[in-house]
Coordinates of C-alpha atoms in Angstrom, one line a residue:
M25 CA 15.0 16.1 -16.7
G26 CA 15.6 18.7 -13.9
Y27 CA 12.9 19.5 -11.3
S28 CA 11.4 23.0 -10.9
E29 CA 12.2 25.1 -7.9
E30 CA 8.6 24.6 -6.8
F31 CA 9.1 20.9 -6.8
M32 CA 12.4 20.9 -5.1
G33 CA 11.0 23.3 -2.5
Y34 CA 8.0 21.2 -1.6
G35 CA 7.7 20.5 2.1
V36 CA 8.3 16.7 1.8
E37 CA 11.1 15.7 -0.6
L38 CA 9.5 13.3 -3.1
S39 CA 12.0 10.6 -2.8
S40 CA 12.1 7.2 -1.4
R41 CA 15.2 8.2 0.4
S42 CA 13.3 10.8 2.4
A43 CA 10.9 8.2 3.5
R44 CA 13.7 6.0 4.8
K45 CA 15.8 8.9 6.2
I46 CA 16.9 8.2 9.8
K47 CA 15.3 10.6 12.2
P48 CA 17.1 12.1 15.2
R49 CA 16.7 9.7 18.1
S50 CA 14.6 10.8 21.0
R51 CA 15.2 9.5 24.5
G52 CA 12.4 8.6 27.0
P53 CA 12.3 7.0 30.4
R54 CA 15.3 4.7 31.1
K55 CA 16.9 6.2 28.1
L56 CA 15.3 3.7 25.8
D57 CA 15.7 4.4 22.1
R58 CA 12.4 5.0 20.4
D59 CA 13.6 3.9 17.0
D60 CA 14.7 0.6 18.5
I61 CA 11.1 0.0 19.8
L62 CA 9.7 0.8 16.4
N63 CA 12.2 -1.6 14.7
A64 CA 11.3 -4.4 17.1
A65 CA 7.6 -3.8 16.6
F66 CA 8.0 -3.8 12.8
E67 CA 9.9 -7.1 13.0
M68 CA 7.4 -8.7 15.4
L69 CA 4.4 -7.7 13.3
S70 CA 6.1 -8.8 10.0
Q71 CA 6.7 -12.2 11.4
E72 CA 3.7 -12.9 13.6
G73 CA 0.9 -10.7 12.2
E74 CA -1.4 -8.6 14.2
A75 CA -3.1 -11.5 15.9
G76 CA 0.3 -12.3 17.6
F77 CA 1.1 -8.7 18.4
S78 CA 0.6 -6.7 21.6
V79 CA 2.2 -3.8 23.4
R80 CA 2.8 -6.1 26.4
K81 CA 4.5 -8.7 24.2
L82 CA 6.6 -6.0 22.5
G83 CA 7.7 -4.5 25.8
A84 CA 8.8 -7.9 27.0
S85 CA 10.8 -8.5 23.8
V86 CA 12.8 -5.2 24.3
G87 CA 12.9 -5.5 28.1
V88 CA 10.7 -2.6 29.1
D89 CA 7.3 -2.1 30.7
P90 CA 4.4 -1.7 28.2
M91 CA 3.8 1.8 29.6
T92 CA 7.3 2.8 28.4
V93 CA 6.2 1.8 24.8
L94 CA 3.1 3.9 25.1
H95 CA 5.2 6.8 26.5
H96 CA 6.9 7.0 23.1
F97 CA 3.9 6.3 20.8
K98 CA 0.9 7.5 22.9
S99 CA -1.3 4.6 21.8
K100 CA -1.2 1.1 20.1
S101 CA -3.0 2.6 17.1
E102 CA -0.3 5.2 16.6
L103 CA 2.3 2.6 16.9
L104 CA 0.6 0.5 14.2
R105 CA 0.3 3.6 12.0
Q106 CA 4.1 4.2 12.3
I107 CA 4.8 0.5 11.6
A108 CA 2.8 0.8 8.4
D109 CA 4.8 3.9 7.4
R110 CA 8.0 2.1 8.2
S111 CA 7.0 -0.8 5.9
L112 CA 6.2 1.6 3.0
G113 CA 9.7 3.0 3.4
T114 CA 11.1 -0.4 2.4
V115 CA 10.0 -0.1 -1.2
E116 CA 11.1 2.2 -3.9
L117 CA 8.7 5.0 -4.2
P118 CA 8.6 6.9 -7.6
L119 CA 9.2 10.5 -8.3
P120 CA 6.7 12.4 -10.5
T121 CA 7.7 12.2 -14.2
G122 CA 5.1 14.4 -15.8
D123 CA 3.5 11.4 -17.3
W124 CA 0.4 10.7 -15.1
R125 CA -0.2 7.3 -16.6
K126 CA 3.3 6.1 -15.9
D127 CA 3.3 7.6 -12.4
L128 CA 0.1 5.8 -11.4
R129 CA 1.4 2.5 -12.7
S130 CA 4.7 3.1 -10.8
V131 CA 2.9 3.7 -7.5
A132 CA 0.7 0.6 -8.1
E133 CA 3.8 -1.5 -8.6
A134 CA 5.3 -0.1 -5.4
Y135 CA 2.3 -1.1 -3.3
R136 CA 2.1 -4.5 -4.9
D137 CA 5.8 -5.0 -4.1
L138 CA 5.1 -3.9 -0.5
A139 CA 2.3 -6.5 -0.2
H140 CA 4.7 -9.2 -1.4
R141 CA 7.4 -8.1 1.1
H142 CA 5.2 -7.7 4.2
P143 CA 2.0 -9.6 3.7
R144 CA 1.3 -9.8 7.4
L145 CA 1.1 -6.1 8.0
F146 CA 0.0 -4.9 4.6
H147 CA -3.7 -4.6 5.8
L148 CA -2.7 -1.7 8.0
H149 CA -2.6 0.5 5.0
F150 CA -6.4 0.3 4.8
R151 CA -6.8 1.5 8.4
F152 CA -5.3 5.0 8.2
N153 CA -5.9 8.0 5.9
A154 CA -2.2 8.5 5.9
T155 CA 0.5 6.5 7.7
G156 CA 3.1 9.3 7.8
P157 CA 6.0 10.7 5.7
A158 CA 6.4 7.8 3.3
D159 CA 2.6 7.7 2.7
H160 CA 2.6 11.4 1.9
V161 CA 5.4 10.9 -0.6
S162 CA 3.3 8.3 -2.4
S163 CA 0.1 10.3 -2.2
E164 CA 1.7 13.5 -3.7
V165 CA 2.8 11.5 -6.8
V166 CA -0.8 10.1 -7.2
Y167 CA -2.5 13.4 -6.6
R168 CA -0.2 15.3 -9.0
A169 CA -1.0 12.6 -11.6
M170 CA -4.7 13.0 -11.1
R171 CA -4.5 16.8 -11.4
S172 CA -2.5 16.3 -14.6
T173 CA -5.5 14.6 -16.2
G174 CA -7.3 17.9 -16.5
L175 CA -10.2 16.7 -14.4
P176 CA -11.6 19.2 -11.8
D177 CA -10.2 18.7 -8.3
S178 CA -13.6 17.6 -7.0
E179 CA -13.3 14.6 -9.2
S180 CA -9.5 14.1 -9.1
A181 CA -9.5 13.8 -5.3
G182 CA -12.1 11.1 -5.3
L183 CA -10.4 9.2 -8.1
G184 CA -7.1 9.4 -6.2
L185 CA -8.7 7.7 -3.2
A186 CA -10.4 5.2 -5.6
F187 CA -7.0 4.4 -7.0
Y188 CA -5.7 3.5 -3.6
A189 CA -8.8 1.5 -2.8
F190 CA -8.3 -0.5 -6.0
I191 CA -4.5 -1.0 -5.6
L192 CA -4.6 -1.9 -1.9
G193 CA -7.6 -4.2 -2.5
F194 CA -5.9 -6.0 -5.4
A195 CA -2.6 -6.4 -3.5
L196 CA -4.3 -7.7 -0.4
A197 CA -6.5 -10.1 -2.4
E198 CA -3.3 -11.5 -4.0
T199 CA -1.5 -12.0 -0.7
E200 CA -4.6 -13.7 0.7
G201 CA -4.7 -16.2 -2.2
L202 CA -7.6 -14.9 -4.3
L203 CA -5.5 -14.7 -7.5
L204 CA -4.0 -18.2 -7.2
P205 CA -4.9 -20.6 -10.0
L206 CA -8.0 -22.7 -9.3
N207 CA -7.1 -25.8 -7.3
D208 CA -8.6 -29.3 -7.9
T209 CA -11.3 -29.0 -5.2
E210 CA -12.4 -25.6 -6.4
E211 CA -12.6 -26.9 -10.0
V212 CA -14.7 -29.9 -9.0
E213 CA -17.1 -27.6 -7.1
M214 CA -17.4 -25.2 -10.1
R215 CA -17.9 -28.0 -12.6
S216 CA -20.8 -29.3 -10.5
L217 CA -22.8 -26.1 -10.9
D218 CA -25.9 -26.0 -13.0
P219 CA -24.8 -24.9 -16.5
L220 CA -28.1 -23.1 -17.0
G221 CA -27.7 -21.1 -13.8
Y222 CA -24.0 -20.5 -13.9
P223 CA -22.9 -20.4 -17.6
A224 CA -20.4 -17.6 -17.2
T225 CA -18.8 -19.1 -14.1
K226 CA -18.3 -22.5 -15.8
A227 CA -17.0 -20.8 -19.0
F228 CA -14.2 -19.1 -16.9
I229 CA -12.9 -22.4 -15.4
P230 CA -10.1 -22.8 -17.9
A231 CA -9.0 -19.2 -17.4
F232 CA -9.1 -19.6 -13.6
K233 CA -7.0 -22.7 -13.8
T234 CA -4.2 -20.9 -15.6
L235 CA -4.6 -17.5 -14.0
D236 CA -1.4 -15.4 -14.1
P237 CA -1.4 -12.8 -11.2
D238 CA 1.2 -10.6 -13.0
A239 CA -1.0 -10.5 -16.2
A240 CA -4.1 -9.9 -14.1
F241 CA -2.4 -7.0 -12.3
D242 CA -1.2 -5.4 -15.6
I243 CA -4.6 -5.7 -17.2
A244 CA -6.4 -4.3 -14.1
V245 CA -4.1 -1.3 -13.8
T246 CA -4.3 -0.6 -17.5
A247 CA -8.1 -0.7 -17.3
F248 CA -8.2 1.8 -14.4
I249 CA -5.9 4.2 -16.1
D250 CA -7.8 3.9 -19.4
G251 CA -11.0 4.6 -17.6
V252 CA -9.6 7.8 -16.0
A253 CA -8.3 8.9 -19.5
V254 CA -11.7 8.4 -21.0
R255 CA -13.3 10.3 -18.2
A256 CA -10.8 13.1 -18.6
G257 CA -11.4 13.2 -22.4
S258 CA -15.2 13.4 -21.9
S259 CA -14.8 16.2 -19.4
K260 CA -12.7 18.3 -21.8
R261 CA -15.3 17.9 -24.6
Q262 CA -18.1 19.2 -22.4

């Protein structure tokens, strides 16, 4: 299917290639390459997590004063924001297809893939409203999908943000271990609960022991999409 002139002319090309496009290099003091600093920061944070990351440590790793790093990125917060956007550029971001259900699922899968690839920096995507070009590529797909439901913009905007909160939360919970099958210690603790006070918790023990994260993800995304569809249908009947 070809894209309309309106789509092709949009300010940010909705393609994962645009998110990963190499930008012209800028030179600062001592002719240090800004992109090299960002690459080094990305690698350091990916390997050591935020607890082991600092501007001073980054400067030492690339052989410059920390102030040189800040010259390029203005602040540590802005550096972290650009690291987050760089990470999003490592996954395949979808193009709008005209099928809003399919598009939401594709974005959800991309963010889950991102969490699996870079679990130590994935949490940064909770910190910023938008991380940069790659984030806007993703957001445009989601926001177009939400507007395609027929819901008013006042509702679609909130649901778009809720979608991100849901997907990011699910993916982070998975990387932190929440969706791992119940281990022996956890099972013993649950089985020791009072059956009168915790009947539902005890009933779920067999399901928790054999929990499949892939199946849980698919069911959760389907439930969100079905909920939006029901809401959209109800809105049209009013």
